[in-house]
CSV table of C-alpha atoms in Angstrom, one decimal:
chain,number,residue,atom,x,y,z
T,5,MET,CA,33.9,22.2,36.3
T,6,SER,CA,36.4,19.9,34.5
T,7,ILE,CA,34.6,16.8,35.9
T,8,ALA,CA,31.3,18.1,34.6
T,9,HIS,CA,32.8,18.8,31.1
T,10,THR,CA,34.4,15.3,31.1
T,11,ALA,CA,31.1,13.7,32.0
T,12,ALA,CA,29.3,15.8,29.3
T,13,ARG,CA,31.8,14.7,26.6
T,14,ALA,CA,31.3,11.1,27.7
T,15,VAL,CA,27.6,11.4,27.4
T,16,LEU,CA,27.9,13.0,23.9
T,17,HIS,CA,30.3,10.4,22.8
T,18,ASP,CA,27.8,7.6,23.8
T,19,ALA,CA,25.1,9.4,21.9
T,20,LEU,CA,26.9,9.0,18.6
T,21,LEU,CA,25.4,6.5,16.3
T,22,ARG,CA,27.6,3.6,15.1
T,23,ASP,CA,28.0,2.9,11.4
T,24,GLY,CA,25.4,0.3,10.2
T,25,ASP,CA,25.2,-2.1,7.4
T,26,GLY,CA,23.9,-0.3,4.3
T,27,ASP,CA,23.0,-3.5,2.5
T,28,ASN,CA,21.0,-4.8,5.4
T,29,ARG,CA,19.1,-1.4,5.6
T,30,ILE,CA,18.2,-1.7,1.8
T,31,ARG,CA,16.8,-5.2,2.3
T,32,HIS,CA,14.5,-4.0,5.1
T,33,LEU,CA,13.2,-0.8,3.5
T,34,GLU,CA,9.4,-0.7,3.3
T,35,LEU,CA,8.7,0.4,-0.3
T,36,GLU,CA,4.9,0.0,0.0
T,37,LEU,CA,2.7,1.9,2.4
T,38,PRO,CA,0.9,-0.4,4.9
T,39,LEU,CA,-2.5,0.6,3.7
T,40,ASP,CA,-1.5,0.0,0.0
T,41,ARG,CA,-0.2,-3.4,1.0
T,42,VAL,CA,-3.4,-4.4,2.7
T,43,ILE,CA,-5.4,-3.2,-0.4
T,44,LYS,CA,-3.1,-5.3,-2.7
T,45,PHE,CA,-3.5,-8.4,-0.6
T,46,VAL,CA,-7.3,-8.1,-0.3
T,47,SER,CA,-7.9,-7.2,-3.9
T,48,VAL,CA,-5.6,-9.9,-5.3
T,49,GLY,CA,-6.0,-12.6,-2.7
T,50,LEU,CA,-9.8,-12.5,-2.6
T,51,PRO,CA,-10.6,-13.6,-6.1
T,52,LEU,CA,-7.8,-16.2,-5.9
T,53,LEU,CA,-9.3,-17.6,-2.7
T,54,LEU,CA,-12.8,-17.7,-4.3
T,55,VAL,CA,-11.7,-19.3,-7.5
T,56,SER,CA,-9.9,-22.0,-5.5
T,57,LEU,CA,-13.2,-22.6,-3.7
T,58,ALA,CA,-15.0,-22.9,-7.0
T,59,PHE,CA,-12.5,-25.4,-8.4
T,60,ALA,CA,-12.5,-27.3,-5.2
T,61,ARG,CA,-16.2,-27.6,-5.4
T,62,GLU,CA,-16.0,-28.8,-9.0
T,63,VAL,CA,-13.3,-31.4,-8.1
T,64,SER,CA,-15.1,-32.7,-4.9
T,65,ILE,CA,-18.7,-32.8,-6.3
T,66,GLY,CA,-18.2,-33.5,-9.9
T,67,PRO,CA,-19.7,-32.1,-13.1
T,68,GLN,CA,-21.2,-28.7,-13.1
T,69,ILE,CA,-24.2,-29.8,-15.1
T,70,SER,CA,-26.9,-32.5,-14.8
T,71,CYS,CA,-29.1,-33.3,-17.8
T,72,PHE,CA,-32.3,-35.4,-17.9
T,73,PRO,CA,-32.4,-37.4,-21.1
T,74,PRO,CA,-35.3,-39.8,-21.9
T,75,SER,CA,-35.3,-43.2,-20.3
T,76,ASN,CA,-34.5,-45.0,-23.5
T,77,PHE,CA,-31.0,-43.4,-23.6
T,78,THR,CA,-28.2,-45.6,-22.6
T,79,ALA,CA,-25.6,-44.6,-20.0
T,80,LYS,CA,-23.1,-43.6,-22.7
T,81,GLN,CA,-25.7,-41.5,-24.5
T,82,ALA,CA,-26.7,-39.8,-21.2
T,83,ALA,CA,-23.0,-39.0,-20.5
T,84,TYR,CA,-22.6,-37.7,-24.1
T,85,VAL,CA,-25.6,-35.4,-23.6
T,86,ASP,CA,-24.1,-34.0,-20.3
T,87,THR,CA,-20.7,-33.4,-22.0
T,88,TYR,CA,-22.2,-31.9,-25.1
T,89,CYS,CA,-24.5,-29.5,-23.2
T,90,TRP,CA,-21.8,-28.4,-20.9
T,91,ASP,CA,-19.5,-27.7,-23.9
T,92,ILE,CA,-22.0,-25.4,-25.6
T,93,VAL,CA,-23.9,-24.1,-22.6
T,94,MET,CA,-26.7,-22.8,-24.9
T,95,HIS,CA,-30.3,-22.3,-23.9
T,96,HIS,CA,-32.8,-23.1,-26.7
T,97,GLU,CA,-36.4,-21.9,-26.9
T,98,PHE,CA,-39.1,-22.2,-29.5
T,99,ASP,CA,-41.1,-19.2,-30.4
T,100,THR,CA,-44.7,-19.2,-31.5
T,101,ASN,CA,-43.7,-20.0,-35.1
T,102,GLY,CA,-41.7,-23.0,-34.1
T,103,ASN,CA,-38.3,-21.4,-34.7
T,104,VAL,CA,-35.4,-22.0,-32.3
T,105,GLU,CA,-34.1,-19.1,-30.3
T,106,GLU,CA,-30.6,-19.4,-28.8
T,107,ARG,CA,-29.2,-17.6,-25.7
T,108,SER,CA,-25.7,-18.2,-24.6
T,109,LEU,CA,-25.0,-19.1,-20.9
T,110,TRP,CA,-21.2,-19.0,-21.3
T,111,VAL,CA,-20.7,-16.8,-18.3
T,112,HIS,CA,-21.5,-19.9,-16.1
T,113,LYS,CA,-18.6,-21.8,-17.7
T,114,MET,CA,-16.2,-18.9,-17.7
T,115,PHE,CA,-16.9,-17.6,-14.2
T,116,PRO,CA,-13.9,-19.2,-12.4
T,117,TYR,CA,-11.5,-18.0,-15.1
T,118,SER,CA,-13.0,-14.5,-14.9
T,119,LEU,CA,-12.0,-14.5,-11.2
T,120,LEU,CA,-8.4,-15.3,-12.3
T,121,ILE,CA,-8.5,-12.4,-14.7
T,122,MET,CA,-9.7,-10.1,-11.9
T,123,ALA,CA,-6.8,-11.2,-9.7
T,124,MET,CA,-4.4,-10.5,-12.6
T,125,MET,CA,-5.9,-7.0,-13.2
T,126,MET,CA,-5.7,-6.1,-9.5
T,127,TYR,CA,-2.1,-7.1,-9.3
T,128,LEU,CA,-1.2,-5.0,-12.4
T,129,PRO,CA,-1.1,-1.6,-10.4
T,130,ALA,CA,1.2,-3.1,-7.8
T,131,LEU,CA,3.4,-4.5,-10.6
T,132,ILE,CA,3.7,-1.1,-12.2
T,133,TRP,CA,4.6,0.5,-8.9
T,134,ARG,CA,7.2,-2.2,-8.2
T,135,PHE,CA,9.1,-1.8,-11.5
T,136,LEU,CA,8.7,1.9,-12.2
T,137,ALA,CA,8.6,3.6,-8.8
T,138,MET,CA,10.4,1.3,-6.3
T,139,PRO,CA,13.9,1.7,-7.6
T,140,SER,CA,13.8,5.5,-7.4
T,141,LEU,CA,11.9,5.5,-4.1
T,142,GLY,CA,14.5,3.1,-2.5
T,143,SER,CA,17.4,5.3,-3.5
T,144,ASP,CA,15.7,8.4,-2.2
T,145,LEU,CA,14.8,6.8,1.1
T,146,LEU,CA,18.2,5.4,1.6
T,147,PHE,CA,19.9,8.8,1.0
T,148,ILE,CA,17.5,10.7,3.3
T,149,ILE,CA,17.7,8.1,6.1
T,150,ASP,CA,21.5,8.2,5.9
T,151,GLU,CA,21.6,12.0,5.9
T,152,LEU,CA,19.3,12.3,8.9
T,153,ASP,CA,21.5,9.9,10.9
T,154,LYS,CA,24.6,11.8,9.7
T,155,SER,CA,23.0,15.1,10.7
T,156,TYR,CA,22.3,13.8,14.1
T,157,ASN,CA,26.0,12.6,14.5
T,158,ARG,CA,27.2,16.0,13.1
T,159,SER,CA,25.1,17.8,15.7
T,160,VAL,CA,26.5,15.6,18.5
T,161,ARG,CA,30.1,16.2,17.4
T,162,LEU,CA,29.3,19.9,17.1
T,163,ALA,CA,28.1,20.0,20.6
T,164,GLN,CA,31.3,18.2,21.7
T,165,THR,CA,33.4,20.8,19.9
T,166,ILE,CA,31.5,23.7,21.4
T,167,LEU,CA,31.9,22.2,24.8
T,168,GLU,CA,35.6,21.9,24.4
T,169,LEU,CA,35.9,25.5,23.0
T,170,GLN,CA,33.9,26.8,25.9
T,171,GLN,CA,36.2,25.0,28.4
T,172,SER,CA,39.3,26.3,26.7
T,173,SER,CA,38.0,29.9,26.2
T,174,GLU,CA,39.5,32.5,28.5
T,175,SER,CA,36.7,35.0,28.0
T,176,PRO,CA,33.1,33.8,28.3
T,177,GLN,CA,31.8,37.0,26.7
T,178,GLU,CA,34.1,36.5,23.6
T,179,PHE,CA,33.0,32.9,23.3
T,180,GLN,CA,29.3,33.8,23.4
T,181,ALA,CA,29.8,36.5,20.8
T,182,GLU,CA,31.5,34.1,18.4
T,183,LEU,CA,28.8,31.5,19.0
T,184,TRP,CA,26.1,34.1,18.2
T,185,GLN,CA,27.9,35.2,15.0
T,186,ALA,CA,28.2,31.6,13.9
T,187,LYS,CA,24.5,31.0,14.4
T,188,ARG,CA,23.6,34.2,12.5
T,189,LYS,CA,25.7,33.2,9.5
T,190,ARG,CA,24.3,29.6,9.6
T,191,TYR,CA,27.7,27.9,9.9
T,192,PHE,CA,26.0,25.1,11.8
T,193,GLU,CA,23.7,24.1,9.1
T,194,TYR,CA,24.3,21.4,6.5
T,195,PRO,CA,22.3,22.4,3.3
T,196,LEU,CA,22.7,19.1,1.3
T,197,LEU,CA,19.7,17.3,2.8
T,198,GLU,CA,17.6,20.5,2.8
T,199,ARG,CA,18.4,21.3,-0.8
T,200,TYR,CA,17.7,17.7,-1.8
T,201,MET,CA,14.2,17.9,-0.1
T,202,GLN,CA,13.6,21.2,-1.9
T,203,CYS,CA,14.4,19.4,-5.1
T,204,LYS,CA,11.8,16.7,-4.3
T,205,HIS,CA,9.3,19.4,-3.4
T,206,ALA,CA,9.4,20.3,-7.1
T,207,SER,CA,9.2,16.7,-8.3
T,208,TYR,CA,6.0,14.8,-9.1
T,209,PHE,CA,7.0,11.4,-10.3
T,210,LEU,CA,6.2,9.4,-7.1
T,211,VAL,CA,2.9,11.2,-6.4
T,212,SER,CA,1.8,10.6,-10.0
T,213,MET,CA,2.7,6.9,-9.7
T,214,LEU,CA,0.6,6.7,-6.6
T,215,PHE,CA,-2.3,8.4,-8.3
T,216,LEU,CA,-1.9,6.0,-11.3
T,217,ARG,CA,-2.0,3.0,-9.0
T,218,GLY,CA,-5.1,4.2,-7.2
T,219,PHE,CA,-6.9,5.1,-10.4
T,220,LEU,CA,-6.2,1.7,-12.0
T,221,LEU,CA,-7.4,0.0,-8.8
T,222,LEU,CA,-10.6,1.9,-8.8
T,223,THR,CA,-11.1,1.3,-12.5
T,224,PHE,CA,-10.5,-2.4,-12.3
T,225,MET,CA,-12.7,-2.8,-9.2
T,226,SER,CA,-15.5,-0.8,-11.0
T,227,ALA,CA,-15.2,-3.0,-14.1
T,228,SER,CA,-15.3,-6.2,-11.9
T,229,CYS,CA,-18.4,-5.0,-10.1
T,230,LEU,CA,-20.1,-4.2,-13.4
T,231,TYR,CA,-19.2,-7.6,-14.8
T,232,LEU,CA,-20.6,-9.3,-11.7
T,233,VAL,CA,-23.8,-7.3,-12.0
T,234,TYR,CA,-24.0,-8.3,-15.7
T,235,PHE,CA,-23.3,-11.8,-14.6
T,236,HIS,CA,-26.4,-11.9,-12.4
T,237,LEU,CA,-28.7,-10.0,-14.7
T,238,SER,CA,-27.9,-12.0,-17.8
T,239,ALA,CA,-27.6,-15.6,-16.6
T,240,PHE,CA,-27.0,-16.0,-12.9
T,241,LEU,CA,-30.7,-16.2,-12.0
T,242,GLN,CA,-31.2,-19.2,-14.4
T,243,ASP,CA,-30.1,-22.6,-13.2
T,244,GLU,CA,-32.1,-24.6,-15.8
T,245,PHE,CA,-31.9,-24.5,-19.6
T,246,SER,CA,-33.0,-26.4,-22.6
T,247,CYS,CA,-30.2,-28.0,-24.6
T,248,PHE,CA,-30.7,-28.8,-28.3
T,249,VAL,CA,-29.3,-32.3,-28.8
T,250,ARG,CA,-30.5,-33.3,-32.2
T,251,THR,CA,-27.2,-32.6,-33.9
T,252,GLY,CA,-24.4,-34.6,-35.5
T,253,LEU,CA,-25.1,-38.3,-35.6
T,254,LEU,CA,-28.4,-37.8,-33.7
T,255,ARG,CA,-29.8,-35.3,-36.3
T,256,ASP,CA,-31.8,-37.9,-38.2
T,257,GLN,CA,-32.8,-40.1,-35.3
T,258,PRO,CA,-36.6,-39.7,-34.8
T,259,TRP,CA,-36.5,-41.2,-31.3
T,260,VAL,CA,-34.2,-38.5,-30.1
T,261,PRO,CA,-36.0,-35.4,-28.6
T,262,GLU,CA,-35.0,-32.0,-29.9
T,263,VAL,CA,-34.2,-30.5,-26.5
T,264,VAL,CA,-33.2,-31.9,-23.2
T,265,GLN,CA,-33.7,-30.2,-19.8
T,266,CYS,CA,-30.4,-29.5,-17.9
T,267,LYS,CA,-29.7,-28.1,-14.5
T,268,MET,CA,-26.6,-26.4,-13.0
T,269,PRO,CA,-26.4,-27.6,-9.3
T,270,GLY,CA,-23.4,-25.4,-8.6
T,271,LEU,CA,-25.2,-22.1,-9.3
T,272,LEU,CA,-25.8,-21.2,-5.7
T,273,VAL,CA,-22.0,-21.5,-5.0
T,274,PHE,CA,-21.2,-19.2,-7.9
T,275,GLN,CA,-23.9,-16.7,-6.6
T,276,VAL,CA,-22.4,-16.6,-3.1
T,277,ILE,CA,-18.9,-16.2,-4.6
T,278,SER,CA,-19.8,-13.3,-6.9
T,279,VAL,CA,-21.8,-11.5,-4.2
T,280,ALA,CA,-18.9,-11.8,-1.7
T,281,ASN,CA,-16.4,-10.6,-4.3
T,282,GLY,CA,-18.5,-7.6,-5.3
T,283,ALA,CA,-19.3,-6.7,-1.7
T,284,ILE,CA,-15.6,-6.7,-0.7
T,285,TYR,CA,-14.7,-4.6,-3.7
T,286,VAL,CA,-17.4,-2.1,-2.9
T,287,MET,CA,-16.1,-1.8,0.7
T,288,LEU,CA,-12.5,-1.6,-0.5
T,289,ALA,CA,-13.2,1.4,-2.9
T,290,PRO,CA,-13.5,4.0,0.0
T,291,ILE,CA,-10.2,2.8,1.4
T,292,VAL,CA,-8.5,3.3,-1.9
T,293,LEU,CA,-10.0,6.8,-2.1
T,294,PHE,CA,-8.7,7.5,1.4
T,295,SER,CA,-5.2,6.4,0.4
T,296,LEU,CA,-5.3,9.0,-2.4
T,297,LEU,CA,-6.9,11.8,-0.3
T,298,ARG,CA,-4.1,11.6,2.3
T,299,LEU,CA,-1.7,12.9,-0.3
T,300,PHE,CA,-3.5,16.2,-0.1
T,301,CYS,CA,-2.3,16.8,3.5
T,302,TRP,CA,1.2,17.3,4.7
T,303,ASP,CA,2.6,14.8,7.3
T,304,THR,CA,5.2,17.0,9.0
T,305,SER,CA,4.9,15.5,12.5
T,306,PHE,CA,7.7,13.0,11.7
T,307,LEU,CA,10.4,15.4,10.5
T,308,SER,CA,9.4,18.2,13.0
T,309,LEU,CA,11.3,16.2,15.5
T,310,TYR,CA,14.5,16.9,13.6
T,311,GLU,CA,14.0,20.6,13.8
T,312,VAL,CA,16.0,20.5,17.1
T,313,LEU,CA,19.1,19.8,15.0
T,314,PRO,CA,20.8,22.7,13.1
T,315,ALA,CA,20.8,20.7,9.9
T,316,LEU,CA,17.3,20.9,8.6
T,317,GLY,CA,15.1,24.1,8.2
T,318,LEU,CA,12.7,23.0,5.5
T,319,ILE,CA,9.7,22.1,7.7
T,320,SER,CA,8.1,25.4,8.2
T,321,GLY,CA,4.7,26.6,7.2
T,322,GLN,CA,6.0,29.2,4.8
T,323,LYS,CA,8.1,26.8,2.7
T,324,LEU,CA,5.9,23.8,2.2
T,325,GLY,CA,3.1,24.9,-0.1
T,326,CYS,CA,1.0,22.4,-2.0
T,327,PRO,CA,1.3,18.9,-0.7
T,328,LEU,CA,1.0,17.1,-4.1
T,329,ASN,CA,4.6,16.4,-4.7
T,330,ASP,CA,7.3,13.8,-4.1
T,331,LEU,CA,8.4,15.3,-0.8
T,332,ASN,CA,5.1,14.5,0.9
T,333,VAL,CA,5.2,11.0,-0.5
T,334,LEU,CA,8.7,10.6,0.9
T,335,LEU,CA,7.5,11.8,4.3
T,336,LEU,CA,4.9,9.1,4.3
T,337,PHE,CA,7.4,6.4,3.5
T,338,LEU,CA,9.8,7.8,6.1
T,339,ARG,CA,7.2,7.3,8.7
T,340,ALA,CA,6.7,3.7,7.5
T,341,ASN,CA,10.5,3.1,7.7
T,342,VAL,CA,10.9,4.7,11.1
T,343,ALA,CA,12.6,1.4,12.3
T,344,GLN,CA,15.5,2.1,9.9
T,345,LEU,CA,16.1,5.6,11.4
T,346,ARG,CA,18.4,5.0,14.4
T,347,SER,CA,18.5,8.7,15.2
T,348,TYR,CA,14.7,9.0,15.5
T,349,GLY,CA,14.5,7.0,18.8
T,350,GLN,CA,17.4,9.0,20.3
T,351,LEU,CA,15.9,12.4,19.4
T,352,ARG,CA,12.4,11.3,20.6
T,353,ALA,CA,13.8,10.3,23.9
T,354,LEU,CA,15.8,13.5,24.3
T,355,CYS,CA,12.8,15.7,23.4
T,356,SER,CA,10.6,13.7,25.8
T,357,LEU,CA,13.2,14.3,28.6
T,358,ALA,CA,13.4,18.0,27.7
T,359,LYS,CA,9.7,18.4,27.9
T,360,GLN,CA,9.5,16.6,31.2
T,361,THR,CA,12.3,18.8,32.6
T,362,ASN,CA,10.6,22.0,31.5
T,363,LYS,CA,7.4,20.8,33.0
T,364,GLN,CA,9.2,20.1,36.3
T,365,LYS,CA,10.7,23.6,36.2
T,366,LYS,CA,7.3,25.2,35.7
T,367,ASN,CA,5.8,23.2,38.5
T,368,LEU,CA,8.6,24.2,40.9
T,369,THR,CA,8.4,27.8,39.9
T,370,SER,CA,4.6,27.9,40.4
T,371,ASN,CA,5.1,26.4,43.8
T,372,GLY,CA,7.7,29.0,44.9
T,373,PHE,CA,10.8,26.8,44.8
T,374,PRO,CA,14.1,28.3,43.5
T,375,THR,CA,14.8,26.4,40.3
T,376,ASP,CA,18.3,27.7,40.0
T,377,SER,CA,19.5,25.8,43.0
T,378,LEU,CA,17.9,22.6,41.6
T,379,PHE,CA,19.0,22.8,38.0
T,380,GLY,CA,22.0,25.1,38.1
T,381,SER,CA,24.5,22.3,38.1
T,382,GLY,CA,22.9,20.7,35.0
T,383,GLN,CA,22.9,24.0,33.1
T,384,SER,CA,26.6,24.7,33.8
């Protein structure tokens, strides 16, 4: 029996977690959910990519406008007409009474810069989350991860102590009675982590920040799509316009025509860019909604593994209640930071082995084999 107890103490001692580097753990904490990070990269990176394509097209091909002045214009005069018409980007028409009607086509000129504004708007929710929510979230996660690992170590040390007391006890019945009384009075539980999680169960800061982030993303994506629709309906179907050039020094020149026809050769590129941007945002909206709807469901499968320890009794159906609180948000982030929980892998392996052992016992019992002879030594 002493050899078995010595081996058990050695196994329990090896199961203890070593103290890790806290600063290294802080640097590697994931303070954004994977889905939210994908949404940020797509919503911000897409307009930046498209605007780079638009500027690359302008640099490689040349001016965004091509006007057709009369043949008696010199090269400098033709260049002046191109520059002037691109500066004003105004379509002029004559009504039946000979009056000039003007219609602005400024959206063509401002389109690449509007994509930059879209990217800035899409990054604003992530910026708010980073400066308002991340400091509090990081401290909460670091405390909970440390306490879970400490609870695991406490449970292992408690098992070592119980094993030593059982070995030194003269009366097995007296030892079992004391053990049962200690369990009934909850001497083995460590209420700090449980009370902290109960406090987070009544807090709503993190969940409100997540809802604010999702609401701003949906609002900005809707505004961007409406702008792109307005872009197409107002001016994007018109690649030719009449530019009024009899102004300034050319006002009193009778040989200068009143209007000159101009064409925008890059309109097709802008159309493809706007359609692609709007289509991606429309497809991204359901993903943003899903990221908000998941907050209405508890994710208790992660911490349910720690119920085998005597240090946590919060995860039960009667105590959880409404999932719209900071505790549910912390559970989601704990799952994203599972690599920082060293005790999670140990407990998962132990639970898997326990399930496999119970399954083997059931199979042997159903086949008529005496399980006591096979597993008695392990149980002692």
